[in-house]
Coordinates of C-alpha atoms in Angstrom, one line a residue:
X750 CA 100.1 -17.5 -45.2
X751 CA 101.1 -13.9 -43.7
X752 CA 98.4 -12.6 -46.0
X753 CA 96.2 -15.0 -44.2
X754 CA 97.0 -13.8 -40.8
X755 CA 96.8 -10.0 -42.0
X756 CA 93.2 -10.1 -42.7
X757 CA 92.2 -12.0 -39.4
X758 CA 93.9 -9.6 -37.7
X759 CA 92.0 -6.7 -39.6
X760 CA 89.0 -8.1 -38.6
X761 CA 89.3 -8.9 -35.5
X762 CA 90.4 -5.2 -34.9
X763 CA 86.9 -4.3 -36.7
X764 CA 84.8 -6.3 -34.6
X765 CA 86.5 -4.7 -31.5
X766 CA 85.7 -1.1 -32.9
X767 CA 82.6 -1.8 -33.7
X768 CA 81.4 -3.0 -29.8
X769 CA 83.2 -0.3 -28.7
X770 CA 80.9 2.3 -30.3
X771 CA 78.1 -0.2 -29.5
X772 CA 78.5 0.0 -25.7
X773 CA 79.4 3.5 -25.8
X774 CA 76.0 4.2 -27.5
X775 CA 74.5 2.7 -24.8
X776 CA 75.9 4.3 -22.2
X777 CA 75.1 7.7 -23.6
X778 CA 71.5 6.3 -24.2
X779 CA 71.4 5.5 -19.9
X780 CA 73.1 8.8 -19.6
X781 CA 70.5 10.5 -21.4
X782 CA 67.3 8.4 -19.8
X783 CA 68.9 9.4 -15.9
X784 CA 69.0 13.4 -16.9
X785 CA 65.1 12.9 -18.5
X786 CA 63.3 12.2 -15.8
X787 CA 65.2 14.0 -13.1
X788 CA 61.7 14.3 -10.8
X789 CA 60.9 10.8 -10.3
X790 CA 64.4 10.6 -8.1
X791 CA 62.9 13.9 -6.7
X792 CA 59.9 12.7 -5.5
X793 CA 60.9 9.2 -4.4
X794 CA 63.7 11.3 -2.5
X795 CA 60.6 13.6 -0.8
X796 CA 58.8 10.6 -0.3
X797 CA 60.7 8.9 1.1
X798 CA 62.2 11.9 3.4
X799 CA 58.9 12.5 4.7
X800 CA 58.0 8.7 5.4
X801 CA 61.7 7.9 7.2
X802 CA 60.5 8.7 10.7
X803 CA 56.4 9.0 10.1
X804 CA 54.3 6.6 12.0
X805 CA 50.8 6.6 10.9
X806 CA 49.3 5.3 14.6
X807 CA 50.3 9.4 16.0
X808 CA 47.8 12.0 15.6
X809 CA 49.6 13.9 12.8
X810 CA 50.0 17.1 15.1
X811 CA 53.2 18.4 17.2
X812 CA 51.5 19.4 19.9
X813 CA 49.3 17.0 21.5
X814 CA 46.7 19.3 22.5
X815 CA 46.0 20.6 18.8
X816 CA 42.9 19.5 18.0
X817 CA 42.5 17.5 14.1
X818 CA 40.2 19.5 12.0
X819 CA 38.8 16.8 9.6
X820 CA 36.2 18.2 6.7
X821 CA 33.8 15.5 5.2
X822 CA 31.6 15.8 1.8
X823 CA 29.6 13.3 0.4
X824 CA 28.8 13.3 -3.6
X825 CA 25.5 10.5 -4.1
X826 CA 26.0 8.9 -7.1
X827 CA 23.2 6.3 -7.1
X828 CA 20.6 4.8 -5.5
X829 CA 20.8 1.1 -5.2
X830 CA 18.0 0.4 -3.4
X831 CA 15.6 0.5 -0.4
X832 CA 14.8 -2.6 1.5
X833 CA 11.6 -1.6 3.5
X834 CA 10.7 -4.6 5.2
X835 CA 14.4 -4.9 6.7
X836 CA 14.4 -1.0 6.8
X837 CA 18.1 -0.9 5.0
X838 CA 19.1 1.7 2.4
X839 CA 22.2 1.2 0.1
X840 CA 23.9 4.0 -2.0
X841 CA 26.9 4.3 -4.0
X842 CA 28.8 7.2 -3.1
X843 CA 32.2 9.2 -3.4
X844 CA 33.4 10.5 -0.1
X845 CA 35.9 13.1 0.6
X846 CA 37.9 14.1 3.5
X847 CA 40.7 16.8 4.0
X848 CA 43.4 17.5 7.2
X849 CA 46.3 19.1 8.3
X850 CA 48.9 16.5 8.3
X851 CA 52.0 18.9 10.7
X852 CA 54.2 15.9 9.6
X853 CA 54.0 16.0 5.9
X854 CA 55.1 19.4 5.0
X855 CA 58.1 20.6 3.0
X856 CA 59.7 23.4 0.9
X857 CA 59.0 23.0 -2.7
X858 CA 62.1 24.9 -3.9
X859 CA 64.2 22.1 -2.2
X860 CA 62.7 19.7 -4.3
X861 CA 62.2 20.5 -8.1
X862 CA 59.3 22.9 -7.1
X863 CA 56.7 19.3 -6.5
X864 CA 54.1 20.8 -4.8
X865 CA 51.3 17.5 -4.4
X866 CA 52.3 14.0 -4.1
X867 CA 50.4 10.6 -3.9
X868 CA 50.6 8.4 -1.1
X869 CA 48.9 5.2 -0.4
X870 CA 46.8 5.9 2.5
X871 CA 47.8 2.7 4.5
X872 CA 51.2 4.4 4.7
X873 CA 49.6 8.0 6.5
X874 CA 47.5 8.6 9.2
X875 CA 43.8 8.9 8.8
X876 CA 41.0 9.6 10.9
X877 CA 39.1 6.0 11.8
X878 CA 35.7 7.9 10.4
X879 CA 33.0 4.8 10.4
X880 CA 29.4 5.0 9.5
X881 CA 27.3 4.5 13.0
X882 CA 23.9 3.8 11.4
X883 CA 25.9 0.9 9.0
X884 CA 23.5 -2.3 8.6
X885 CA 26.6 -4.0 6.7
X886 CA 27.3 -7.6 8.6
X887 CA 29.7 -8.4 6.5
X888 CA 32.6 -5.9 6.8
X889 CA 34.0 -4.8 9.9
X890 CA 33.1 -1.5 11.3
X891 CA 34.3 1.2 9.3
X892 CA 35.9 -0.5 6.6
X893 CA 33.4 0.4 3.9
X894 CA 35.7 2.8 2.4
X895 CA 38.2 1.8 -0.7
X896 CA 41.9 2.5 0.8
X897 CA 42.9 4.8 -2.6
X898 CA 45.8 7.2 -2.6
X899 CA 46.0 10.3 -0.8
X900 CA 46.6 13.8 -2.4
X901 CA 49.4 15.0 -0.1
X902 CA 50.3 19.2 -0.9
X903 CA 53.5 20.7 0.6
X904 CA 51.1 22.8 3.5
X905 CA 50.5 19.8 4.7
X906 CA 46.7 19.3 3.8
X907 CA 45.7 15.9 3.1
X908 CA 42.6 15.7 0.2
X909 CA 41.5 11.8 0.6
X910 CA 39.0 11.4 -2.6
X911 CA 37.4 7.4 -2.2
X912 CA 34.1 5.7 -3.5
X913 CA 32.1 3.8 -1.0
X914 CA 28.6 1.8 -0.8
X915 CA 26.6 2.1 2.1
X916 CA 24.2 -0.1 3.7
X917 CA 22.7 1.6 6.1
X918 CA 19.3 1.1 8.3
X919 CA 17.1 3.4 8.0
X920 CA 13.7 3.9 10.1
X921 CA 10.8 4.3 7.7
X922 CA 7.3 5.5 8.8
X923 CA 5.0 3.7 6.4
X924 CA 1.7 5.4 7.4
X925 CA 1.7 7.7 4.1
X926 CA 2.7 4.3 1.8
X927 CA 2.9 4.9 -0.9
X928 CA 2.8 8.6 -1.1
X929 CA 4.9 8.5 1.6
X930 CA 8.4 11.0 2.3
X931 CA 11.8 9.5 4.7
X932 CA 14.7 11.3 5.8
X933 CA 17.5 8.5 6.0
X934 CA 20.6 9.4 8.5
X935 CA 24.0 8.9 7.8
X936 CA 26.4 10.3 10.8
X937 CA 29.4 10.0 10.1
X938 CA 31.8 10.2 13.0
X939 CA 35.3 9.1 14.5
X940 CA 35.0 6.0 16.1
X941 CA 37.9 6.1 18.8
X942 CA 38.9 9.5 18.8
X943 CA 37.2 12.3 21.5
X944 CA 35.8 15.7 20.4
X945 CA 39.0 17.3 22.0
X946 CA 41.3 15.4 19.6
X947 CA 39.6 15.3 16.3
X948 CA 36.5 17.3 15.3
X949 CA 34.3 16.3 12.2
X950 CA 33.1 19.6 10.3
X951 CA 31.2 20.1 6.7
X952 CA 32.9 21.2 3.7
X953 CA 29.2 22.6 2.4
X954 CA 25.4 22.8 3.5
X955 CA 24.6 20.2 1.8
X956 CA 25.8 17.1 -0.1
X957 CA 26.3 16.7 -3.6
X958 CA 23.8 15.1 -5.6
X959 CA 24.3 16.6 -9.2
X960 CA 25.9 13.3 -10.6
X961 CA 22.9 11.1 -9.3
X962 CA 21.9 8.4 -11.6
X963 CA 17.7 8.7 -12.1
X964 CA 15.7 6.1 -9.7
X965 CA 12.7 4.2 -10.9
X966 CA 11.5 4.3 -7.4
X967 CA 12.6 7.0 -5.5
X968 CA 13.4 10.7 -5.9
X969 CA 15.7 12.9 -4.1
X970 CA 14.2 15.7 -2.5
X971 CA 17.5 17.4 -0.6
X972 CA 20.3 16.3 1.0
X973 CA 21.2 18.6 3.9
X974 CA 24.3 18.4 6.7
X975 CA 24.3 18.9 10.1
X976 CA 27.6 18.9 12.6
X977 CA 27.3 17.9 15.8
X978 CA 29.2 17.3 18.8
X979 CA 27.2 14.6 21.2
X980 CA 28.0 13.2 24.9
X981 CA 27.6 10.1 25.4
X982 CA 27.2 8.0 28.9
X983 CA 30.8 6.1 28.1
X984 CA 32.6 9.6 28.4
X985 CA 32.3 13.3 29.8
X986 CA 33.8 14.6 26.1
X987 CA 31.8 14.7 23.5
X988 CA 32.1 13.1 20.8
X989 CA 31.9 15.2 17.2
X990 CA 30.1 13.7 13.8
X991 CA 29.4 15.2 10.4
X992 CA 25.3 13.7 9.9
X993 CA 24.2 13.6 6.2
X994 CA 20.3 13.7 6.2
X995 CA 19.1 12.1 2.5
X996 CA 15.7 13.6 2.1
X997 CA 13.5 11.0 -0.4
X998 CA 9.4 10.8 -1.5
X999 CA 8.4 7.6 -2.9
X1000 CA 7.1 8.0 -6.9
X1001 CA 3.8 5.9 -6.6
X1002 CA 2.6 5.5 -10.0
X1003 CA 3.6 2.0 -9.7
X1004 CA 1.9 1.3 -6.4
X1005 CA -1.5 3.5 -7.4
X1006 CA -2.2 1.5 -10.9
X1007 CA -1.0 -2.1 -9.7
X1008 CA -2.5 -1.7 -5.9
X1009 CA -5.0 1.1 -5.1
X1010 CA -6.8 0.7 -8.6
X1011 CA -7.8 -2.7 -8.7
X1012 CA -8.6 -2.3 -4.8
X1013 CA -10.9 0.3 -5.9
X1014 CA -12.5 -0.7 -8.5
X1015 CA -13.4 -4.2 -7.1
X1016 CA -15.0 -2.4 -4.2
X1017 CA -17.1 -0.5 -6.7
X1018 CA -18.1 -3.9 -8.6
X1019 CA -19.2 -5.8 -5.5
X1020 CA -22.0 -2.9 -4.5
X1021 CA -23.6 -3.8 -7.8
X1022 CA -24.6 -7.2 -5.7
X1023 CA -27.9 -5.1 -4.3
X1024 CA -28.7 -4.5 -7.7
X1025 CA -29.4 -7.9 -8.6
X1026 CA -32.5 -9.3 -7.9
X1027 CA -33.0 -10.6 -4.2
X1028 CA -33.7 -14.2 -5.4
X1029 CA -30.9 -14.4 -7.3
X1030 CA -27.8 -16.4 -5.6
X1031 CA -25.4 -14.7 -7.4
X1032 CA -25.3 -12.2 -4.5
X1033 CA -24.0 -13.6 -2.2
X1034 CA -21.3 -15.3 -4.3
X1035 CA -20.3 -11.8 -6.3
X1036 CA -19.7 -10.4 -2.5
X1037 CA -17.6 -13.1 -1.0
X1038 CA -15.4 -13.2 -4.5
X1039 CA -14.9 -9.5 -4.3
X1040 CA -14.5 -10.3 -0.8
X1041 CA -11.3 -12.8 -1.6
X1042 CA -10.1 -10.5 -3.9
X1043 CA -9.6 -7.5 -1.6
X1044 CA -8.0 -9.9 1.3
X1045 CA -5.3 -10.8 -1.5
X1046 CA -4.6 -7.5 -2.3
X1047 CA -4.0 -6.3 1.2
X1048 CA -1.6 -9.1 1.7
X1049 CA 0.4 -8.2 -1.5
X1050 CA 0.3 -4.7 0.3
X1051 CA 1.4 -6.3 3.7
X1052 CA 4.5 -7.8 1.8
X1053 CA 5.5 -4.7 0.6
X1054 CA 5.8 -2.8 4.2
X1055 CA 7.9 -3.7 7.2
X1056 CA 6.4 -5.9 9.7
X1057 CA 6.2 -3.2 12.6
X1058 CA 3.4 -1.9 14.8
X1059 CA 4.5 1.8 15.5
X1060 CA 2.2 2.9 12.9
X1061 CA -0.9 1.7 10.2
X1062 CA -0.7 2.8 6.8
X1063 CA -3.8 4.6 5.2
X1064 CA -3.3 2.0 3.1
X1065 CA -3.9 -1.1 5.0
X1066 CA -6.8 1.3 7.0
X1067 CA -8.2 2.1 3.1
X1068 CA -8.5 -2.0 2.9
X1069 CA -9.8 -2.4 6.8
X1070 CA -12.7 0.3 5.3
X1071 CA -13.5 -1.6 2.2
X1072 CA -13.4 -4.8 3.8
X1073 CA -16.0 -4.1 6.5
X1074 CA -18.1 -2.2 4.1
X1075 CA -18.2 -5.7 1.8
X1076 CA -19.0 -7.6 5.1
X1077 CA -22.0 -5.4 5.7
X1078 CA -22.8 -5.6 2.4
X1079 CA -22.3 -9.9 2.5
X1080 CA -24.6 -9.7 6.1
X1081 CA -27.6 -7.4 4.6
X1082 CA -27.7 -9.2 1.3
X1083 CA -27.9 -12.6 3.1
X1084 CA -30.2 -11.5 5.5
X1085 CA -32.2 -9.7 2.4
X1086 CA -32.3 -13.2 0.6
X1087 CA -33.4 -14.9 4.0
X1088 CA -36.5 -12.3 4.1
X1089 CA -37.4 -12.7 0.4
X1090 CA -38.1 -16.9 1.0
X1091 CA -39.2 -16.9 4.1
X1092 CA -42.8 -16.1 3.3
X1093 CA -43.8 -15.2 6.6
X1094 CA -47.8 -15.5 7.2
X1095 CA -47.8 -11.7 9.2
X1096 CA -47.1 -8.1 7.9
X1097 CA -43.8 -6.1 8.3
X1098 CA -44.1 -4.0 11.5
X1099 CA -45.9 -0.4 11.0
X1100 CA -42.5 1.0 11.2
X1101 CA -40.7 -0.9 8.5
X1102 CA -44.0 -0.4 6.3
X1103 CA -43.4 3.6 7.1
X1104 CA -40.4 3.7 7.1
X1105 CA -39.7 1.6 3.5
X1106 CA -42.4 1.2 1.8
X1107 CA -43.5 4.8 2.4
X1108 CA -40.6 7.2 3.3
X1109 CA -37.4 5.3 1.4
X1110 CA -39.2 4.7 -2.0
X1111 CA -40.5 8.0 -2.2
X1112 CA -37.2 9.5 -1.3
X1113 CA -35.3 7.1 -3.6
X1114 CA -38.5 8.0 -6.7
X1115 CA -39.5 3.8 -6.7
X1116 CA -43.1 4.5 -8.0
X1117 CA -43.2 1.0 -8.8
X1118 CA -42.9 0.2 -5.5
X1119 CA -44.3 3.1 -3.1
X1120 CA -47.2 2.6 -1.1
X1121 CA -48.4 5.2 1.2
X1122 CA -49.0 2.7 4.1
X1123 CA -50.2 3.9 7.7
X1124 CA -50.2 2.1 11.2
X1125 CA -53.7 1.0 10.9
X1126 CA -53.5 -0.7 8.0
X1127 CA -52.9 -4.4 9.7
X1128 CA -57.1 -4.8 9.3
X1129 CA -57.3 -3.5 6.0
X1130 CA -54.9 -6.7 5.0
X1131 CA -57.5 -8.8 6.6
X1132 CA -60.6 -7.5 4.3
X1133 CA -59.3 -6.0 1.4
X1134 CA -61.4 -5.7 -1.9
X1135 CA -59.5 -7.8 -4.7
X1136 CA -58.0 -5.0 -7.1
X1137 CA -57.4 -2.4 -3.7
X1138 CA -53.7 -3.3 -4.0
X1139 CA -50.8 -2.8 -6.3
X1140 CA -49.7 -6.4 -6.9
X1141 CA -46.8 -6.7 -8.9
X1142 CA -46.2 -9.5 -11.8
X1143 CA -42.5 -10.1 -10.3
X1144 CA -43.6 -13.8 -10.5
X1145 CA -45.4 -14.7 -13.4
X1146 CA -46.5 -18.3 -11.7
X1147 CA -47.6 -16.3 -8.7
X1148 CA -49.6 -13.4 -10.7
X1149 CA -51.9 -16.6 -12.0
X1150 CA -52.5 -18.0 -8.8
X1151 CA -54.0 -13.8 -7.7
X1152 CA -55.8 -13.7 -10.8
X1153 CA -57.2 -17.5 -10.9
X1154 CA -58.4 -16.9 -6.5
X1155 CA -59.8 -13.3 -7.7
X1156 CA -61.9 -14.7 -10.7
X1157 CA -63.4 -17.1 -8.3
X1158 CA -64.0 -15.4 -5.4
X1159 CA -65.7 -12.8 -8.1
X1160 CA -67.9 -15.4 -9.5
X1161 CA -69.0 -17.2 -6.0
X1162 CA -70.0 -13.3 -4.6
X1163 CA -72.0 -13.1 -8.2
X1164 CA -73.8 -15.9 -7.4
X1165 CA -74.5 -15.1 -4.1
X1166 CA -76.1 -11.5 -5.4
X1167 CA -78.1 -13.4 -7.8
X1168 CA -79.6 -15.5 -4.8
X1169 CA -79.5 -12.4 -2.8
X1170 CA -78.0 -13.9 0.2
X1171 CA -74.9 -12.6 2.1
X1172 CA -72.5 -15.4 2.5
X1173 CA -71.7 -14.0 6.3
X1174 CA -75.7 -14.6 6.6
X1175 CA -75.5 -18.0 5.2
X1176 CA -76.4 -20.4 8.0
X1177 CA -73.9 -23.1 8.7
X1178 CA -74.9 -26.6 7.5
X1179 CA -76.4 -29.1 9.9
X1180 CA -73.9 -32.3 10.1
X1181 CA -74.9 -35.3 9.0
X1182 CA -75.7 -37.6 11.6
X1183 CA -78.8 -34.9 12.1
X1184 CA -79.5 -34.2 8.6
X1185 CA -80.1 -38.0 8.3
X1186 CA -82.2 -38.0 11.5
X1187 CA -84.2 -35.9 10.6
X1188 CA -84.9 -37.2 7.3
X1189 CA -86.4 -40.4 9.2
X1190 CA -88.8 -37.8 10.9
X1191 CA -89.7 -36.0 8.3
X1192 CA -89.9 -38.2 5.4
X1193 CA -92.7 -36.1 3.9
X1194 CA -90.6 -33.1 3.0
X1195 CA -91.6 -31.3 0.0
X1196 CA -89.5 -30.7 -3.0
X1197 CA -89.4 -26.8 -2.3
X1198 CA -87.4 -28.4 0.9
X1199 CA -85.2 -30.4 -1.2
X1200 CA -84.4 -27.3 -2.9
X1201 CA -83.7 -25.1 -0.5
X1202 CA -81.6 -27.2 1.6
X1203 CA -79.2 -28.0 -1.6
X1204 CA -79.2 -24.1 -2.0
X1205 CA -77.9 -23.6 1.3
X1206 CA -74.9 -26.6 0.9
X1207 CA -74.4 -24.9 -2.4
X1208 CA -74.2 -21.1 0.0
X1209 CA -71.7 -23.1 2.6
X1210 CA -69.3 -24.2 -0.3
X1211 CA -69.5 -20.7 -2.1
X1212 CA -69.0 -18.8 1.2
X1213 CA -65.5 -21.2 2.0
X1214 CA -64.7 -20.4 -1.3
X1215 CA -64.9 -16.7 -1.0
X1216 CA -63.2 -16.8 2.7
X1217 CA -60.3 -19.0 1.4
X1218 CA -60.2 -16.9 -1.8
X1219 CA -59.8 -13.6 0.7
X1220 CA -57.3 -15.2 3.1
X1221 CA -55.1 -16.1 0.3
X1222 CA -55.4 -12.6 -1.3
X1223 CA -54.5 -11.1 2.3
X1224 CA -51.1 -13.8 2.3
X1225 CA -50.4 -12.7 -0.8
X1226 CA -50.8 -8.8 -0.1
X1227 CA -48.8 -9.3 3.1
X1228 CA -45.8 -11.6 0.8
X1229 CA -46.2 -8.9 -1.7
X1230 CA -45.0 -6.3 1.2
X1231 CA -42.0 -8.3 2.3
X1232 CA -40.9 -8.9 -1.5
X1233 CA -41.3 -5.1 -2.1
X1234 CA -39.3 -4.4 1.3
X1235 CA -36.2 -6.3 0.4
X1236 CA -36.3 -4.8 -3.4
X1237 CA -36.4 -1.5 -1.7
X1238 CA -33.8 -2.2 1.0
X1239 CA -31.7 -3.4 -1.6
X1240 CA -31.6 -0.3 -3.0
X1241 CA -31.2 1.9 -0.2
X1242 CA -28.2 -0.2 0.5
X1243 CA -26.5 0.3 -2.2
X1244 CA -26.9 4.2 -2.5
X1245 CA -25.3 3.6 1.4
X1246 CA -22.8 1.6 0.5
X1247 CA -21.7 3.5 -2.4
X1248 CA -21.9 7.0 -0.4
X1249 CA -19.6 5.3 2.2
X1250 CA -17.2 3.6 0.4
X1251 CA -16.7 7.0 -2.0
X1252 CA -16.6 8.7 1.4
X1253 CA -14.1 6.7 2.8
X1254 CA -11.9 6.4 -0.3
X1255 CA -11.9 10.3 -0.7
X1256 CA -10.7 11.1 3.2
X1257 CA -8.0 8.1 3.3
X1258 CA -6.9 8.8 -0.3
X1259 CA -6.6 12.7 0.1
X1260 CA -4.9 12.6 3.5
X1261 CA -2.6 10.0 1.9
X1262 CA -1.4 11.9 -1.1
X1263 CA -1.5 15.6 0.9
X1264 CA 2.7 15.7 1.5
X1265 CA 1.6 18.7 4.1
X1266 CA 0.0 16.2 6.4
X1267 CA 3.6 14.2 6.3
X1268 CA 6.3 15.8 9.4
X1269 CA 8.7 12.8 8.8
X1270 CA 10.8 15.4 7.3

């Protein structure tokens, strides 16, 4: 039994040593940890020194008329995009802003040599810097800036590093589109505070765009930064403002193969409408479809560009040009058609005979279709020997009729040679009712009579045959003139047309794409 109670006791005492070195182990271990990291007690005591009596509503100076020195850089790190119909650019950015802070200053050597802390900048002041061209409806003014830490150094400067996006409005001239150049504005300003209390300067000439992600659309051109200091009516101090300036030119590969191209080229398509023949009704059709096709383009343009009347793009003035060149070209060729059916019973005036049959097919080489007319030729289309004129065997149906009414006005002029009579001296036939009369007279007429009065009916009939014969030659002649006239006109047309619409194209297209002729920046 007392051996019993001996060995509880020696355990007991055993289990007592053992949580004894347990808990002194332990305490040596917190010991240890404390002496480790003797800074962070450091800096929460400097922290909290310089935050005890700080309010972050005070202009961060001791004397009240010291003026707040705030210095702003911007680093572009992307171009989200540019909204041109609402005129709004948005960019991701990192902004950066540095101040004397009188209030956060200290000794290092009184604390562990800690020369920079973090603080949260809702706990400091900072200068209420907003964006005044900011198109954002959805954040309140100035707000567009993540609240990140501070970088506070024992002078007293404040380094404020925080990344932003932007959506600001920007006025775009579109007249260039798409080979166009804008300068977007971002001023960045305080919002409450006067030129006499905080002044905005630049850290650099220029922002920082050597980070900037490529841009399928646009490309950068500069970024430059201006200071300025600006009165406005509310108040006789000015107000100061750091204004970024973010210098872009449009790439238009894009635009040129999917917009101007096709514009182009359908342009050049419909002008081949005066080479088909002028009976064909293809013309007219070919033109209007070209027609439709332009007016859709255009509006695909007019989607594209902001809905404002300051200024017309070449571009929509490139679609006004082809568009009344096609509706000239739509009017002539219908008139042309109109002209070609028409058959009208009386020659083209002497002019239109000079001027087109003679002058424009000769200057244009139509040999086919040149005749060297003059102003007195209106008689010569009255008597004309069959074979004097150039018909043409356009019409094969038509060439048969010619060649059927020459062969027999040719045989009815042989006859009369062979009877030697003139049909103009070929006495008109004596009607009926007196033929017959005097039949009952003379009822002893001889057959030599007989004869000769069934030669003369036989004379009348040739001589209307021949005079028909010549008046349908002449109708012909004078169709033949009006056919030629339209296949001529159709061709000066289109060596017009063309020479217009390439001389149009060139001057719109070369001003458009000529960056000297473009003072938006």
């Amino acid at each position: 039994m007392d051996t019993f109670r001996l060995r509880c006791v020696l355990l007991a005492a055993a289990i007592i040593f053992v949580c004894t070195v347990k808990v002194s182990d332990a305490e040596m271990t917190m010991s240890n940890s404390t002496t480790i990291r003797p800074s962070s007690n450091t800096e929460n005591r400097l922290i909290g020194n310089l935050l005890s009596q700080y309010s972050r509503y005070v202009r961060p100076v001791f004397n009240e008329s010291t003026i707040v020195y705030v210095y702003y850089h911007m680093r572009l790190s992307r171009l989200l995009q540019m909204d041109e119909r609402n005129q709004i650019l948005i960019t991701a950015m990192w902004l950066e802003q540095s101040w004397i802070d009188e209030y956060l200053t200290w000794d290092p050597k009184d604390y562990d040599n800690i020369t920079a802390v973090y603080i949260p900048t809702t706990m400091i002041w900072i200068p209420d810097t907003v964006l005044y061209e900011s198109a954002d409806v959805d954040k309140e003014l100035g707000n567009d800036v993540m609240l990140t830490n501070a970088k506070v150094f024992s002078n007293g400067t404040v380094f404020w590093q925080a990344p932003a996006i932007f959506k600001s409005s920007c006025s775009l001239s579109v007249t260039y589109f798409p080979f166009d150049q804008h300068s977007c504005k971002l001023q960045f300003g305080p919002w409450a505070y006067l030129g006499n209390e905080v002044i905005m300067k630049k850290r650099a000439d220029s922002g920082d765009f050597s980070q900037l992600s490529p841009n399928g659309q646009w490309r950068l051109l500069g970024m430059p930064v201006e200071e300025n200091l600006i009165k406005y009516g509310c108040c006789p101090i000015p107000y100061s403002d750091v204004t970024f300036f973010i210098n872009l030119k449009r790439k238009s590969l894009f635009y040129v193969f999917n917009l101007i191209f096709p514009t182009v080229f359908m342009s050049f398509v419909s002008l081949l409408g005066f080479y088909l023949p002028p009976d064909s009704g293809e013309k007219v059709g070919l033109n209007i479809t070209s027609l439709l096709s332009i007016v859709f383009f255009l509006l695909l343009g007019a989607q594209l560009l902001p809905p404002t009347s300051e200024s017309i793009s070449y571009l929509g003035k490139l679609f006004s040009t082809i568009i009344v060149i096609m509706s000239i070209e739509t009017a002539m060729s219908v008139i042309i058609l109109r002209l070609y059916h028409l058959h009208l019973p009386y020659p083209p005036p002497a002019w239109a005979r000079w001027l087109i049959l003679d002058k424009a097919a000769k200057l244009l080489r139509l040999k086919g279709w040149h005749h060297e007319y003059s102003a007195n030729d209106d008689a010569a289309l009255e008597v004309n020997d069959y074979g004097a004129h150039d018909f043409k065997a356009s019409d094969p149906f038509e060439f048969d009729n010619r060649k059927s009414s020459m062969e027999s006005r040719a045989i009815g002029e042989s006859l009369l040679h062979k009877l030697d009579m003139n049909p103009d001296d070929v006495p008109e036939s004596k009607p009926k009712e007196k033929q017959s009369s005097q039949d009952s007279d003379y009822g002893s007429e001889t057959n030599d009579d007989s004869m000769g009065s069934s030669i003369m009916r036989i004379g009348n009939y040739i001589r209307r045959l021949v005079n028909n014969s010549r008046k349908k030659e002449a109708l012909s002649a004078i169709q033949q003139q009006w056919i030629d006239m339209c296949l001529i006109l159709d061709r000066v047309l289109l060596f017009l047309m063309m020479t217009a619409l390439a001389l149009g194209l060139f001057s719109i297209l070369s001003i458009m794409s000529n960056p000297a002729s473009q003072n938006q920046l």
